[in-house]
C-alpha positions as a Markdown table, in Angstrom:
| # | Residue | x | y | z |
|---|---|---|---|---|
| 1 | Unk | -54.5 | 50.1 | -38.5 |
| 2 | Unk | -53.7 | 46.6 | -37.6 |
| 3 | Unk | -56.1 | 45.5 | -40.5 |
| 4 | Unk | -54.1 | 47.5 | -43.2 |
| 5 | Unk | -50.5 | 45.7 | -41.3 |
| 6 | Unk | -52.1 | 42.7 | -41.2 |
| 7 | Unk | -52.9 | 43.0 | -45.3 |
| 8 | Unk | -49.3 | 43.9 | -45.4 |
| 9 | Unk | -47.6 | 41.3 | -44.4 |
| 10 | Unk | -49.9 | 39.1 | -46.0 |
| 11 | Unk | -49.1 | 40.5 | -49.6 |
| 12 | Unk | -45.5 | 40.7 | -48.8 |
| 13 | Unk | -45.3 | 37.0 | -47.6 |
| 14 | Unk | -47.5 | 35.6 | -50.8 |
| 15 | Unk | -45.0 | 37.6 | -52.9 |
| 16 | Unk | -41.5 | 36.2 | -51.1 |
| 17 | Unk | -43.8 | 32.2 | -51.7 |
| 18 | Unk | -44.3 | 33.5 | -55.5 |
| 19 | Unk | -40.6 | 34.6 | -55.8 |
| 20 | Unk | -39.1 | 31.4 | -54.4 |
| 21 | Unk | -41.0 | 29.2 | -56.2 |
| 22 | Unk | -39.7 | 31.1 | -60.0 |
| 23 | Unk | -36.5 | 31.0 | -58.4 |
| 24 | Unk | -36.4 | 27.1 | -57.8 |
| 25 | Unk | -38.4 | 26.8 | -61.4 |
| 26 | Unk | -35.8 | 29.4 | -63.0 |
| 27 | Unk | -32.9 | 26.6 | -61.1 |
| 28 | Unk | -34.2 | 24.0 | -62.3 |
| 29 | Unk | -34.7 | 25.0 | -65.8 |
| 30 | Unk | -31.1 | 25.8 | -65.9 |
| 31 | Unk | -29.9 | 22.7 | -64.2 |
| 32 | Unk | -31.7 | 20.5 | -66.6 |
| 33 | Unk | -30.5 | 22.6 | -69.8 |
| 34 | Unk | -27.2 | 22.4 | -68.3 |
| 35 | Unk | -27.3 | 18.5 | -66.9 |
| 36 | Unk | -24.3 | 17.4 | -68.9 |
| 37 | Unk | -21.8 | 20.6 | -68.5 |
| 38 | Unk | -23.1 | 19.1 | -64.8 |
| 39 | Unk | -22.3 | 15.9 | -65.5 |
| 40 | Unk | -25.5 | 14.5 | -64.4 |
| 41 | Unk | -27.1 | 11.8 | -65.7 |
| 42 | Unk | -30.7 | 10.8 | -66.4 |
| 43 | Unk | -31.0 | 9.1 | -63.3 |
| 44 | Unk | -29.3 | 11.4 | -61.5 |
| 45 | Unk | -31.6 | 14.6 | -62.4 |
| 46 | Unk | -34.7 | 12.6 | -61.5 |
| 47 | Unk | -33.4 | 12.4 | -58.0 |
| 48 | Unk | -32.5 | 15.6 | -57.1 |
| 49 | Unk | -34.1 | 19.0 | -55.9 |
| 50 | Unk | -33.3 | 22.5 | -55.7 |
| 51 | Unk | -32.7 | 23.0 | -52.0 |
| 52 | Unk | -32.3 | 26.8 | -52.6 |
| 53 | Unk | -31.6 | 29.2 | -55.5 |
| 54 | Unk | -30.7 | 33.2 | -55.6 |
| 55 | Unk | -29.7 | 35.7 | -57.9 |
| 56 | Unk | -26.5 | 37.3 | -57.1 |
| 57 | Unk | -26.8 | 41.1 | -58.8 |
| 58 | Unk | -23.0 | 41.9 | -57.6 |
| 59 | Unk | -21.7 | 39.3 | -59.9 |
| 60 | Unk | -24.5 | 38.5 | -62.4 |
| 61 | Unk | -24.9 | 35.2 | -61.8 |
| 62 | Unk | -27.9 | 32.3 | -60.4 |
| 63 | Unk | -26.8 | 30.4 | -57.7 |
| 64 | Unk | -28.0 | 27.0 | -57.1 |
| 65 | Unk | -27.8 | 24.6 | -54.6 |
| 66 | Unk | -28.8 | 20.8 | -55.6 |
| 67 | Unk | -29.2 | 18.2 | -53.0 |
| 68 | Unk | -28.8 | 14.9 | -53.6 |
| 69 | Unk | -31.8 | 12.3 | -52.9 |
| 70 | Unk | -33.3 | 9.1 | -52.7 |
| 71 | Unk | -36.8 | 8.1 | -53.3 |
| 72 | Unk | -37.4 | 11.9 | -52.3 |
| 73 | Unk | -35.4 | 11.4 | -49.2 |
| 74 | Unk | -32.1 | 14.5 | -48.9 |
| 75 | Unk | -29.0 | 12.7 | -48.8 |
| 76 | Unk | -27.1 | 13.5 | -45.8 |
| 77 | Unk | -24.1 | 16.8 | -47.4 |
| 78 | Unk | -24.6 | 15.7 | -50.9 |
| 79 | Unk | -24.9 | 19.3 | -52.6 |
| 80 | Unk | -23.6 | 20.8 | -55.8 |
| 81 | Unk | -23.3 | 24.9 | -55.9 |
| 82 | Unk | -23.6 | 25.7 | -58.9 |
| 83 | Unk | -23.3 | 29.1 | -60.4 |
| 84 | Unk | -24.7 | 30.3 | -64.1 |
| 85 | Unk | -24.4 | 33.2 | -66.1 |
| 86 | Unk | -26.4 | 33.7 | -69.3 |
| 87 | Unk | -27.6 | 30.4 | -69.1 |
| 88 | Unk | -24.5 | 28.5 | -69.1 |
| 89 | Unk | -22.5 | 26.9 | -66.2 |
| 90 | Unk | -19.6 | 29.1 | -64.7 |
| 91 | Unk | -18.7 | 27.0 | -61.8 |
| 92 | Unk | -19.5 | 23.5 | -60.2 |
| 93 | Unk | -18.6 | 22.5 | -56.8 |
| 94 | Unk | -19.4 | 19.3 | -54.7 |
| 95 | Unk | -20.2 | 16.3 | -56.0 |
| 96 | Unk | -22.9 | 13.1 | -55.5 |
| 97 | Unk | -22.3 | 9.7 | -54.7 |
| 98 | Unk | -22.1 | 7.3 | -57.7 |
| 99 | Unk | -24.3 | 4.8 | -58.2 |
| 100 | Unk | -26.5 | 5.2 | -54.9 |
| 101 | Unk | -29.1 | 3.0 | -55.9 |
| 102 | Unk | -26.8 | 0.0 | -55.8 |
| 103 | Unk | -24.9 | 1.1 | -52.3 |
| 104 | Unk | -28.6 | 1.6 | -50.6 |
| 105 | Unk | -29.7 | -1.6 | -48.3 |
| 106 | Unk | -33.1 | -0.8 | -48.0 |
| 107 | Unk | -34.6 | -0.2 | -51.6 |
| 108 | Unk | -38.0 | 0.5 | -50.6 |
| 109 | Unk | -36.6 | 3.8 | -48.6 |
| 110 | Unk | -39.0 | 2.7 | -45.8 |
| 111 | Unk | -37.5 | 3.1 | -42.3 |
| 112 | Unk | -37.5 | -0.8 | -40.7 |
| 113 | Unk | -37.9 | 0.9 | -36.8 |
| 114 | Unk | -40.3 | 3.4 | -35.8 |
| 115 | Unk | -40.1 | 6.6 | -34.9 |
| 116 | Unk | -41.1 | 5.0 | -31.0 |
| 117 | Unk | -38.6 | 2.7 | -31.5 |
| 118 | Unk | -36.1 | 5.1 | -32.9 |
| 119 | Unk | -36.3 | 7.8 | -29.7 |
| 120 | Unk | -35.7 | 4.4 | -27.5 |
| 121 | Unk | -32.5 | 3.1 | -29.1 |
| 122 | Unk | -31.5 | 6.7 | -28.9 |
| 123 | Unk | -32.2 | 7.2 | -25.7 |
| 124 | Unk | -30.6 | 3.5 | -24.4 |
| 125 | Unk | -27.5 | 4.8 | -26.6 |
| 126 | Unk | -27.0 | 7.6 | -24.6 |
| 127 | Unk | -27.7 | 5.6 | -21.0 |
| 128 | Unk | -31.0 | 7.8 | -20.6 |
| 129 | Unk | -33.8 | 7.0 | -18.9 |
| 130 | Unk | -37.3 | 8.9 | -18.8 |
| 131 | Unk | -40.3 | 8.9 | -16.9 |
| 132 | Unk | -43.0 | 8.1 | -19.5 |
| 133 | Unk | -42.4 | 6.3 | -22.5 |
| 134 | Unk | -42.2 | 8.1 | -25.8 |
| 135 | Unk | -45.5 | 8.1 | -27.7 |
């Protein structure tokens, strides 16, 4: 019994993996047939990633969330929703920043403190003190 459950929820969670990954493929098709009805531009669609996609049956449409990013890194609540019906836009909300690359002051998108050094500031900040240093 707990063998055959077991194999259950195994198969069902490989089949959710399966069906989020053609659903972010699916997005991202669409996205790039669609970039300028987006009004992305090259640079643009080679920093951004499908942080979630769905298929909404009540209204017909694919529902697509695009983050923003830098160097791979999510940029802080910069997300289109976008919806699509037979492969063309129907609806476009949010928006990026313009030109990130020249408003970022660390090109290299490598943090300058440590993670160490990071909880420490945070912790002075907040006028916290702890028994052990943070490892």
């Amino acid at each position: 019994m707990k063998k055959s459950l077991l194999l259950l929820v195994s198969i069902l969670a490989i089949s959710i993996a399966k069906s989020q990954i053609n659903d972010r493929a699916e997005a991202m098709r669409l996205v790039v047939k669609n970039n300028a009805a987006i009004g992305l531009s090259k640079q643009d669609l080679e920093n951004v990633f499908i942080s979630d996609s769905y298929f909404n049956r009540s209204a017909g449409t694919r529902m697509v969330y695009l983050q923003q990013a830098y160097r791979n890194i999510p940029v802080y609540n910069q997300i289109l929703v976008l919806a699509f019906k037979n492969d063309q836009l129907v609806s476009r909300t949010g928006r990026f920043i313009e030109s990130l690359d020249k408003r970022v002051n660390i090109k290299s998108a490598v943090p300058v403190v440590t993670p160490v050094e990071a909880v420490i500031a945070a912790l002075a900040d907040r006028k916290l003190s702890t028994k052990q240093q943070p490892k």
